[in-house]
PDB file of C-alpha atoms in Angstrom:
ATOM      1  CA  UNK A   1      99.711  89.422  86.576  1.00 46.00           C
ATOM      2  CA  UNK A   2      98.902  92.554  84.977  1.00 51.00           C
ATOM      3  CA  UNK A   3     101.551  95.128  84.373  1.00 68.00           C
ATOM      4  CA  UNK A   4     100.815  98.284  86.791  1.00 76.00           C
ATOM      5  CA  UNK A   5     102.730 100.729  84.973  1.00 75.00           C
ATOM      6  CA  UNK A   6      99.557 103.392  84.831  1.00 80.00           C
ATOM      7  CA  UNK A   7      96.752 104.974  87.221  1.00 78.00           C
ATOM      8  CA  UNK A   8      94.387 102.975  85.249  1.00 83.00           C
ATOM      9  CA  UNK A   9      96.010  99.468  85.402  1.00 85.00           C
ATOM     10  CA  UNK A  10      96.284  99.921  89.088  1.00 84.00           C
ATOM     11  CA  UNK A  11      92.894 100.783  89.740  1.00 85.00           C
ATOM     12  CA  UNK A  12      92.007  98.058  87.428  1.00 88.00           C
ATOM     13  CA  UNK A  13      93.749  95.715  89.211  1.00 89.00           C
ATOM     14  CA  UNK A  14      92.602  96.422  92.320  1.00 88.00           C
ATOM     15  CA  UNK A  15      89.334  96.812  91.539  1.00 88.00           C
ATOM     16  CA  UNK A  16      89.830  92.878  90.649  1.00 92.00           C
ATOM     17  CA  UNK A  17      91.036  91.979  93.679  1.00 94.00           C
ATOM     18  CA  UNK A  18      88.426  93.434  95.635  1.00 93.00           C
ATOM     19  CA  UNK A  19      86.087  91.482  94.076  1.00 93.00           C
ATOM     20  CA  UNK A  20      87.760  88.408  93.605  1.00 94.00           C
ATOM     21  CA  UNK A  21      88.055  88.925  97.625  1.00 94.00           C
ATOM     22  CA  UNK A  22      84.527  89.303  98.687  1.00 95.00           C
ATOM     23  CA  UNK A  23      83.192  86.264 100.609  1.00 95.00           C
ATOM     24  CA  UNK A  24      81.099  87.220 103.715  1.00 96.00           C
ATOM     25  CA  UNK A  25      77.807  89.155 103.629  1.00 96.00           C
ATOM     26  CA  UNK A  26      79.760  92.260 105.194  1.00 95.00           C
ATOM     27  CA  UNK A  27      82.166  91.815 102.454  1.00 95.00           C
ATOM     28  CA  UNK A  28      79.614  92.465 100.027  1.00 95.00           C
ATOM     29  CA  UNK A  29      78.679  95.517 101.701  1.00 91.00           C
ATOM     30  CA  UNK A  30      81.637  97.114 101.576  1.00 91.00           C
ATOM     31  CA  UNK A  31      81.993  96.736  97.984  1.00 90.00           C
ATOM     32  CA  UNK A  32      78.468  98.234  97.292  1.00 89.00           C
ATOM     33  CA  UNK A  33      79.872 101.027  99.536  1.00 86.00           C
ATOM     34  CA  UNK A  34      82.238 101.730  96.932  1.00 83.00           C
ATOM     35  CA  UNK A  35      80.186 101.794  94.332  1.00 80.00           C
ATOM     36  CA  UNK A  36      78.914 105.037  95.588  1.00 80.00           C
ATOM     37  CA  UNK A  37      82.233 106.353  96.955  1.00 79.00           C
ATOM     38  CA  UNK A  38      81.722 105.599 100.405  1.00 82.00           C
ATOM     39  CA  UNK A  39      84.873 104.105 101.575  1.00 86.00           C
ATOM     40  CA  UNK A  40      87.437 106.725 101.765  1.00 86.00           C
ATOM     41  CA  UNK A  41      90.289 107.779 103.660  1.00 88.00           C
ATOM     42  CA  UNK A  42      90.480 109.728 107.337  1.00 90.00           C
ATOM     43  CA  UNK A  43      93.598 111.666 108.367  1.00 91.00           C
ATOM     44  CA  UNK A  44      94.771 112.604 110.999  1.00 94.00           C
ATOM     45  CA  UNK A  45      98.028 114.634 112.100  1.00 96.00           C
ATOM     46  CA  UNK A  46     100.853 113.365 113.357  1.00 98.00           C
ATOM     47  CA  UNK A  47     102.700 116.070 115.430  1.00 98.00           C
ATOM     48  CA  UNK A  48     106.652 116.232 116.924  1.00 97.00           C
ATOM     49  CA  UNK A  49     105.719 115.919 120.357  1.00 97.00           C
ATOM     50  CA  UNK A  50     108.442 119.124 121.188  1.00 94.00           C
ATOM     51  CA  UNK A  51     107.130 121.411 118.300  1.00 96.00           C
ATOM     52  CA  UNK A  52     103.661 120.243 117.910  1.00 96.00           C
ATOM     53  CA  UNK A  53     104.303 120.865 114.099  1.00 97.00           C
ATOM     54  CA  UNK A  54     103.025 118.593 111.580  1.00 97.00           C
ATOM     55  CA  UNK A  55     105.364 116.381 110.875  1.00 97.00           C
ATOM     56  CA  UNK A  56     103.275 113.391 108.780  1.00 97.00           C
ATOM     57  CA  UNK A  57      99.836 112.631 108.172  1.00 96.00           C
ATOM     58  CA  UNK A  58      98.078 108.988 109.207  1.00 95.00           C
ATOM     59  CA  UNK A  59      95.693 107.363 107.311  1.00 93.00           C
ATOM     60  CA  UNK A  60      93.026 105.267 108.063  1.00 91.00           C
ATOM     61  CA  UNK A  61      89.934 103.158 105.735  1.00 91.00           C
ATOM     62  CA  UNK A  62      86.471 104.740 106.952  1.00 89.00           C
ATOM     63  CA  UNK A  63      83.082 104.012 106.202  1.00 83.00           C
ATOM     64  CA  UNK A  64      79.647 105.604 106.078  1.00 69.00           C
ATOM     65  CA  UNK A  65      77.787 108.627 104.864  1.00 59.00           C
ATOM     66  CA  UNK A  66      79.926 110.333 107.834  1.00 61.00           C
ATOM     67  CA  UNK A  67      83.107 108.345 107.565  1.00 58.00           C
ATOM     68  CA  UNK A  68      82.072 107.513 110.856  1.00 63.00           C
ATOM     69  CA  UNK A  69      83.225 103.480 111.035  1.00 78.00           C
ATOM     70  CA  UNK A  70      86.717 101.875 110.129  1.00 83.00           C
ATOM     71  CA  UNK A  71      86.392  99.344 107.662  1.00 87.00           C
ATOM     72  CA  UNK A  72      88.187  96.634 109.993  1.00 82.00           C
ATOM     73  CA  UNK A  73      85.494  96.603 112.311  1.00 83.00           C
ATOM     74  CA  UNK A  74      83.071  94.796 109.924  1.00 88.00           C
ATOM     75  CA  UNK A  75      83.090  90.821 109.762  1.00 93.00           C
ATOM     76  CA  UNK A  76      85.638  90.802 106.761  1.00 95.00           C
ATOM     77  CA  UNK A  77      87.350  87.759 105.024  1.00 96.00           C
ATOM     78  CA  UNK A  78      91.092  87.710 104.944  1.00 96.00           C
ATOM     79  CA  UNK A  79      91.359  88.310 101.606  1.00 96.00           C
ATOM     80  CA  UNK A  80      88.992  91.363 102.201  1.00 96.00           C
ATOM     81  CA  UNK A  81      91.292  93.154 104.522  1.00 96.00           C
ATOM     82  CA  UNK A  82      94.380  92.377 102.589  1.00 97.00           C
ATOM     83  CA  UNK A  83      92.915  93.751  99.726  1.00 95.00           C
ATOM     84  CA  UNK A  84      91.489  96.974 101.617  1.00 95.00           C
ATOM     85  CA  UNK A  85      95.055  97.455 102.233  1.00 96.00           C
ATOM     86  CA  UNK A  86      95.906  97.622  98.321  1.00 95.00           C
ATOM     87  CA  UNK A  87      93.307  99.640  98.247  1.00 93.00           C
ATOM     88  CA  UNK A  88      94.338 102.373 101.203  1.00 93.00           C
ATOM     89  CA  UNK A  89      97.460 102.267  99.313  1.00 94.00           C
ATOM     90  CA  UNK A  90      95.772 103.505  95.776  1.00 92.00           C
ATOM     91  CA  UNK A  91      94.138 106.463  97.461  1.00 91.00           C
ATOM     92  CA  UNK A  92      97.278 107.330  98.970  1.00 94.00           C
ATOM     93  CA  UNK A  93      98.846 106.926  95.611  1.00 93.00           C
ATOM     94  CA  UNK A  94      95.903 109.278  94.156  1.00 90.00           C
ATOM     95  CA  UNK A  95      96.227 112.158  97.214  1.00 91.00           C
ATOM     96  CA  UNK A  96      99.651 112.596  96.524  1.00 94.00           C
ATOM     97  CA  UNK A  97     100.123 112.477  92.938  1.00 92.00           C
ATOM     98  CA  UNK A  98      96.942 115.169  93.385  1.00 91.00           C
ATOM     99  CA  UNK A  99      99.074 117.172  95.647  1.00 93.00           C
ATOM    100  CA  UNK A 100     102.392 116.790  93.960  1.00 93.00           C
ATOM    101  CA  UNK A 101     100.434 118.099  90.987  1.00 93.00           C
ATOM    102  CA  UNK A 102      98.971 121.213  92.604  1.00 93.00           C
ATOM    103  CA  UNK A 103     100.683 122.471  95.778  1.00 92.00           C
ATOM    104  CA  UNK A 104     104.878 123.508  96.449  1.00 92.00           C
ATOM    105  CA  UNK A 105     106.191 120.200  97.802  1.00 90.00           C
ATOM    106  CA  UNK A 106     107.409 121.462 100.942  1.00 90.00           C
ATOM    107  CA  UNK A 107     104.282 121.966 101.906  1.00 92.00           C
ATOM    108  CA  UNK A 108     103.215 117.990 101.430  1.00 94.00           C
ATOM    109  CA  UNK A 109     103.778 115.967 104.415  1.00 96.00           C
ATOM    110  CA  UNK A 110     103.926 112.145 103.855  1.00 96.00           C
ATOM    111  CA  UNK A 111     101.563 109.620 104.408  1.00 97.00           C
ATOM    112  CA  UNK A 112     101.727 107.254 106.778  1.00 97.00           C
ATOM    113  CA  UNK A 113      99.546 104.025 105.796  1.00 97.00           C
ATOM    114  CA  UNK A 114      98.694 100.749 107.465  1.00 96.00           C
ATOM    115  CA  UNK A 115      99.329  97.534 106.023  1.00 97.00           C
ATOM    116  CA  UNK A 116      99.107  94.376 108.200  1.00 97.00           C
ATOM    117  CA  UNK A 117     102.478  92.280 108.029  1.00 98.00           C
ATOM    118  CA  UNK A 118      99.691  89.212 106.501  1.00 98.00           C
ATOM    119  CA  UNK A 119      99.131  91.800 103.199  1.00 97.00           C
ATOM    120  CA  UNK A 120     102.346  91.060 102.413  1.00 97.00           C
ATOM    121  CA  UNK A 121     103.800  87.475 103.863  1.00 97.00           C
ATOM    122  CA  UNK A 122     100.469  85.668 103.053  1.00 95.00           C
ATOM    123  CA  UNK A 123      99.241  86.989 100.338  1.00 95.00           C
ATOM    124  CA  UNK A 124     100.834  87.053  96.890  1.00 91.00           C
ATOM    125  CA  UNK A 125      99.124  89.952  94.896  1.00 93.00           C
ATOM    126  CA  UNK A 126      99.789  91.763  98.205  1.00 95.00           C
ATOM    127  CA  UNK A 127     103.964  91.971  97.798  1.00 93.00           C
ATOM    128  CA  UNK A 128     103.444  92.447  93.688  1.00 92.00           C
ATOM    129  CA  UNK A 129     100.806  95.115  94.175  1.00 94.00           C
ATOM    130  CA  UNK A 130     103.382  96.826  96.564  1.00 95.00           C
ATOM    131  CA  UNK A 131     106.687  95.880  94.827  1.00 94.00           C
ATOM    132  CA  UNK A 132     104.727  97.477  91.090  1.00 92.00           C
ATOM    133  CA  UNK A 133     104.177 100.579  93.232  1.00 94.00           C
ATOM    134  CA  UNK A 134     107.950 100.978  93.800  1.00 94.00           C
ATOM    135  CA  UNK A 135     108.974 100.651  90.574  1.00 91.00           C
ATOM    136  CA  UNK A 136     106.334 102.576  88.443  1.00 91.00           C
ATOM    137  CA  UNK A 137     105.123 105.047  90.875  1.00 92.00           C
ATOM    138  CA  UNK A 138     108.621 105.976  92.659  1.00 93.00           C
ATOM    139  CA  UNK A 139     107.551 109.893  92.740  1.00 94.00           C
ATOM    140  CA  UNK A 140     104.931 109.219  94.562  1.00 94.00           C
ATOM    141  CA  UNK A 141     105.819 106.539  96.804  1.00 96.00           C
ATOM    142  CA  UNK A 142     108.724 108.644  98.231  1.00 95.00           C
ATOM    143  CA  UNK A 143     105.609 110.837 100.142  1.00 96.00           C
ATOM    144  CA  UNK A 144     104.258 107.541 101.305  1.00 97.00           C
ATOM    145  CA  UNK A 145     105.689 105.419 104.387  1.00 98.00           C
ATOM    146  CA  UNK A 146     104.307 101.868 105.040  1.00 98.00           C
ATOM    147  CA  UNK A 147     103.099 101.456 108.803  1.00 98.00           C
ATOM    148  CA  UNK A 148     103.964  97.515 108.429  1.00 98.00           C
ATOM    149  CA  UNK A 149     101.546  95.752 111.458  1.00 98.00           C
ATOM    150  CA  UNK A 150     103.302  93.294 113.229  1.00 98.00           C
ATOM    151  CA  UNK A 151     100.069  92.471 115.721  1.00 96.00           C
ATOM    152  CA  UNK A 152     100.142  88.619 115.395  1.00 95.00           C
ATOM    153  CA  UNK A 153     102.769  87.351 117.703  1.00 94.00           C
ATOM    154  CA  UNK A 154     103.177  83.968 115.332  1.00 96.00           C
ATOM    155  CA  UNK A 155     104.253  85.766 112.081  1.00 97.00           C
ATOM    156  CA  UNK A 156     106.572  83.327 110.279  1.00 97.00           C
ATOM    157  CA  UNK A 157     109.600  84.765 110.926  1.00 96.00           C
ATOM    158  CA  UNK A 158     112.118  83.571 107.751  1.00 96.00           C
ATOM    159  CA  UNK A 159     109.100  85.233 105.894  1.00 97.00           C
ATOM    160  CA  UNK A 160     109.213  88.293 107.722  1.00 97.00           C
ATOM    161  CA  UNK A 161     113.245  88.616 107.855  1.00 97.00           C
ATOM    162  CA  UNK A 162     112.756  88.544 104.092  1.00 97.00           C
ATOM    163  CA  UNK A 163     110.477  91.136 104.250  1.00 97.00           C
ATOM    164  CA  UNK A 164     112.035  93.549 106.442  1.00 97.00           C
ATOM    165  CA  UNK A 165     114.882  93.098 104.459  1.00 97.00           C
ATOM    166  CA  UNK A 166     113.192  93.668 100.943  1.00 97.00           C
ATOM    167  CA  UNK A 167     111.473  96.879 102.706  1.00 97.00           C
ATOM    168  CA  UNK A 168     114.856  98.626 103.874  1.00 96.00           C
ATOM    169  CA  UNK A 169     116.416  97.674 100.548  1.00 96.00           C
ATOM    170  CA  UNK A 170     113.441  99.424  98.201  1.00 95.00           C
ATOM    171  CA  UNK A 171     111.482 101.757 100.361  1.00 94.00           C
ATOM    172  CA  UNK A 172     112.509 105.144 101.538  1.00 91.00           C
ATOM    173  CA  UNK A 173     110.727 104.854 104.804  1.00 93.00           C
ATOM    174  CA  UNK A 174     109.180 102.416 106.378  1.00 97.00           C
ATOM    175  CA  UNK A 175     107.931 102.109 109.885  1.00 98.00           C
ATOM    176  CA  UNK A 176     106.525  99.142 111.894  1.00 98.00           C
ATOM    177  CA  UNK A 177     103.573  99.178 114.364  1.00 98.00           C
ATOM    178  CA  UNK A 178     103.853  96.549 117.067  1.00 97.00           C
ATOM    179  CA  UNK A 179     101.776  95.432 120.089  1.00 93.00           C
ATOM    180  CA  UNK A 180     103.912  94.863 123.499  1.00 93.00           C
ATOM    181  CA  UNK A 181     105.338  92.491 124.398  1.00 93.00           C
ATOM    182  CA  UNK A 182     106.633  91.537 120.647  1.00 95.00           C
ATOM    183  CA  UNK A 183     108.949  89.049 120.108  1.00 96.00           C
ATOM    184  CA  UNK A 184     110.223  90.551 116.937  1.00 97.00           C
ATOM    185  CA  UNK A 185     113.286  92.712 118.027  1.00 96.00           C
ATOM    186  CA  UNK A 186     115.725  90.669 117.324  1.00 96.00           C
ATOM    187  CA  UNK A 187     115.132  90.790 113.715  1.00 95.00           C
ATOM    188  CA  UNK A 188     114.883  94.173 114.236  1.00 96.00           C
ATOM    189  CA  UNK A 189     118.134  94.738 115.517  1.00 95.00           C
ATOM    190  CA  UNK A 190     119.234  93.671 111.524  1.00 95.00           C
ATOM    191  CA  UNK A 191     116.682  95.719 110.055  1.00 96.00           C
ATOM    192  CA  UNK A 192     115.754  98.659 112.147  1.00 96.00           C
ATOM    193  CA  UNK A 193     112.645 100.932 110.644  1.00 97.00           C
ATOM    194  CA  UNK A 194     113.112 103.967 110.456  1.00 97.00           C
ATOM    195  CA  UNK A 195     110.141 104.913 113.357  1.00 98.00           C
ATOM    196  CA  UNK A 196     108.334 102.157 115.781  1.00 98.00           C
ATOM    197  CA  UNK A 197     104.746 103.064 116.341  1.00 98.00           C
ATOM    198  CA  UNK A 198     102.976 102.253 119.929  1.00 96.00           C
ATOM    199  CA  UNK A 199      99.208 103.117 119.869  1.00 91.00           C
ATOM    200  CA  UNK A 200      98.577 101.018 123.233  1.00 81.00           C
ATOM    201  CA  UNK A 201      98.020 103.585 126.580  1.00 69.00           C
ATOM    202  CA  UNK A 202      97.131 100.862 129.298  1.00 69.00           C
ATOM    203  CA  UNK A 203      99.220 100.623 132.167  1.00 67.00           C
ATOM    204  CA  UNK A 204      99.045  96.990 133.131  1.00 75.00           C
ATOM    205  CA  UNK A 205     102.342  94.765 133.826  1.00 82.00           C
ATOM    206  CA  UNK A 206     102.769  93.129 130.812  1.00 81.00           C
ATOM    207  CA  UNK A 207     102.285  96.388 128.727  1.00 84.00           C
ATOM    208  CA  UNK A 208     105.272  97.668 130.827  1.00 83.00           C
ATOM    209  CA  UNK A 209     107.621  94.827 130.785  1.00 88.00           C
ATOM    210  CA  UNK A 210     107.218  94.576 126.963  1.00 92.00           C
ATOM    211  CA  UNK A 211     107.893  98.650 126.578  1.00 92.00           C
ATOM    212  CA  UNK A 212     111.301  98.721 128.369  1.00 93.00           C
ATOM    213  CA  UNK A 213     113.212  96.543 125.855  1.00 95.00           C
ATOM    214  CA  UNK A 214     111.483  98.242 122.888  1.00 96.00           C
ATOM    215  CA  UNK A 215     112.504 101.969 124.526  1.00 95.00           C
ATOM    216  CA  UNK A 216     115.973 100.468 124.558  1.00 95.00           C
ATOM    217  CA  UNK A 217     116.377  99.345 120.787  1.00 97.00           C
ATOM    218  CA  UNK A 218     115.068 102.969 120.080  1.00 97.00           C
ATOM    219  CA  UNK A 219     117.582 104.128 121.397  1.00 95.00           C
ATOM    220  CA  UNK A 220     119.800 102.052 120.881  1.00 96.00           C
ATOM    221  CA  UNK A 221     119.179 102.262 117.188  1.00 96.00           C
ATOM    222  CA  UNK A 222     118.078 105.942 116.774  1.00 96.00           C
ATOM    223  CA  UNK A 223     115.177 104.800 115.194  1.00 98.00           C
ATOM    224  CA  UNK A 224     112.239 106.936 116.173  1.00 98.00           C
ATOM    225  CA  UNK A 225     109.431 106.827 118.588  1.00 98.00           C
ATOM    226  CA  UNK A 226     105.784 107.186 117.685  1.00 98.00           C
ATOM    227  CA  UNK A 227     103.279 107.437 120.064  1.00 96.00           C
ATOM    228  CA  UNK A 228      99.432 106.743 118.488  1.00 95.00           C
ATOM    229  CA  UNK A 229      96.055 107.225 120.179  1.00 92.00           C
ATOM    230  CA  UNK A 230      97.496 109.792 122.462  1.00 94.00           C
ATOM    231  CA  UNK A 231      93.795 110.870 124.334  1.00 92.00           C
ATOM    232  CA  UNK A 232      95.289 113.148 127.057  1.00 92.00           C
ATOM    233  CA  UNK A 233      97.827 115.254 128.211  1.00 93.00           C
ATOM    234  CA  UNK A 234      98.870 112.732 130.352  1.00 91.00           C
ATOM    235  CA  UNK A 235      99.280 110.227 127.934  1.00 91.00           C
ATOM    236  CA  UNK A 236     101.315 113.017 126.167  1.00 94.00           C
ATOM    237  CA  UNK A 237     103.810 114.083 128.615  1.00 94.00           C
ATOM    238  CA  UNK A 238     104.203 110.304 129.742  1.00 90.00           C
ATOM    239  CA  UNK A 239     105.562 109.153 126.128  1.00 93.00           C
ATOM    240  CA  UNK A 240     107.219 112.079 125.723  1.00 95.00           C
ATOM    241  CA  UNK A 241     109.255 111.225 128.851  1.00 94.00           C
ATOM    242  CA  UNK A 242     109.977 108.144 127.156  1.00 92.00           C
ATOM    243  CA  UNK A 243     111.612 109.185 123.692  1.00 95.00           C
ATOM    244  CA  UNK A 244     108.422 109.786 121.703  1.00 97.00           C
ATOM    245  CA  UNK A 245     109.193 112.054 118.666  1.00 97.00           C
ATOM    246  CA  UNK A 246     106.292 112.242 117.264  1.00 98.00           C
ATOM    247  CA  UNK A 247     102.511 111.289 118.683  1.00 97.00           C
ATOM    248  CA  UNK A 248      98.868 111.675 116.976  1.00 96.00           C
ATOM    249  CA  UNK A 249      95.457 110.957 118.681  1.00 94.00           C
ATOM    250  CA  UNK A 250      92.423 113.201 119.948  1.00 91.00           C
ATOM    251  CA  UNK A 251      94.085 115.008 122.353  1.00 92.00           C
ATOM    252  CA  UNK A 252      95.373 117.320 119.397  1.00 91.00           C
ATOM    253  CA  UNK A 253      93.289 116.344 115.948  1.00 92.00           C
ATOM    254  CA  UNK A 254      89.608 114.894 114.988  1.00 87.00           C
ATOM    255  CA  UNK A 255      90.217 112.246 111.793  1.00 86.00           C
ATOM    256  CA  UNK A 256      89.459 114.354 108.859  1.00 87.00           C
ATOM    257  CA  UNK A 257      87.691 112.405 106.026  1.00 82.00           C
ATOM    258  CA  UNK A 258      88.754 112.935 102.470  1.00 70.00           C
ATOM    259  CA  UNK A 259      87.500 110.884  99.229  1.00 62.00           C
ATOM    260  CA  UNK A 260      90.238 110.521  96.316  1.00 55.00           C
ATOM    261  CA  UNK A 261      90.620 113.046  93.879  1.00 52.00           C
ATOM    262  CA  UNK A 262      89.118 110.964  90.920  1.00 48.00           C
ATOM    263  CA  UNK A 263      86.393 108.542  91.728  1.00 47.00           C
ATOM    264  CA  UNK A 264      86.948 104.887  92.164  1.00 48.00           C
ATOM    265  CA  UNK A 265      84.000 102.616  91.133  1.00 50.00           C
ATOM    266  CA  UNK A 266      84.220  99.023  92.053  1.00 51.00           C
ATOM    267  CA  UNK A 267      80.638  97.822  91.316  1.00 44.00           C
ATOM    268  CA  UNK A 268      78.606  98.390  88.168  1.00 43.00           C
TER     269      UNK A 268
END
């Protein structure tokens, strides 16, 4: 495994792993995409719900001339998407190093950036890409909060107890991202995040049974509250009436598009 002490060795590496990842014909596209720079972050605000001040900033993979279409959308292989994920994380890396470098840090707000829960339970250069990061990069990791994705209800949970354990032992912050209803509270309730994201607004039964026991660990655990995809002002006041600290979604901010501050080429 190479040694990820530098800038270089980390684009390097994941460079690699891009490529060792591309299977389907969409795969393929992607990585011809960036060849020419075309795959880059979009952020977007996340605001305290009381303030509306700027709290943190959420970032996203985009595509296109425009930045116009997530990455995720595409027909990917696993491996693709788990290594897009490495690869969010080494812009993030680059954005704030750049900032650290040329702005007063108070005025830097961290970055909040997906990874699914599979990046790291299924995939080995997924936990060593991430694990490297912590230990040569700690500067700039402590602007940077992993948004861990717990979507699949059928995570193996020993796997994921030893994750959420690893994460509250080495990382700053961390938050999680869940879909309701989850069945992953419980090992929760030993290692609490510091903030639960909720970017799901429908209002059906099952959505509202599975909210209620997650609005109680909050609570219960003074973890925060995060509401995403927050379209309208009802959507707003509504989470806000149930604990939300912090939201981020059209209602207050378009997705900005930003490419790293020193070019990435994949593809010769």
């Amino acid at each position: 495994m190479a040694k990820l002490f530098t800038d270089a060795a980390l684009g390097e590496h994941a460079k690699g792993l891009l490529i060792q990842a591309a299977q389907t014909p969409d795969d393929f596209i992607l990585l011809e995409a960036m060849r020419y720079n075309d795959i880059r972050h979009a952020c977007q605000p996340i605001r305290h719900t009381e303030t509306n001040a700027v709290s943190f900033q959420h970032l996203t993979l985009r595509f296109g001339s425009n930045s116009e279409q997530s990455v995720y959308r595409f027909n990917l292989s696993d491996e693709m998407r788990y290594a897009l994920d490495l690869f969010g994380l080494l812009l993030a890396i680059r954005h704030i190093q750049f900032q650290q470098e040329t702005i007063h840090a108070s005025l830097i707000n961290p970055l909040v950036v997906p990874l699914q829960a599979e990046t790291l339970l299924n995939w080995e250069p997924g936990h060593t890409f991430l694990s490297a990061l912590y230990e040569h990069h700690g500067k700039a990791m402590r602007e940077i909060v992993p948004c861990i994705q717990l979507f699949q209800p059928d995570l193996d949970q020993p796997k994921l107890k030893q994750l959420l354990s690893w994460l509250s032992d080495v990382c700053p912050m961390f938050w999680l991202d869940i879909r309701l209803p989850t069945p992953y509270l419980p090992l929760l309730e030993v290692y609490p995040p510091m903030a639960i994201k909720i970017a799901q607004v429908n209002e059906d039964t099952t959505f509202k049974q599975g909210l209620l026991p997650v609005i109680r660990f909050l609570k219960q655990h003074e973890v925060d509250f995060v509401a995403g995809r927050i379209a309208t002002q009802h959507d707003l006041i509504r989470f806000r009436r149930l604990g939300a600290g912090y939201y981020f979604g059209y209602i207050s901010d378009i997705p900005t598009s930003f490419a790293a501050p020193r070019k990435l080429k994949v593809v010769k």
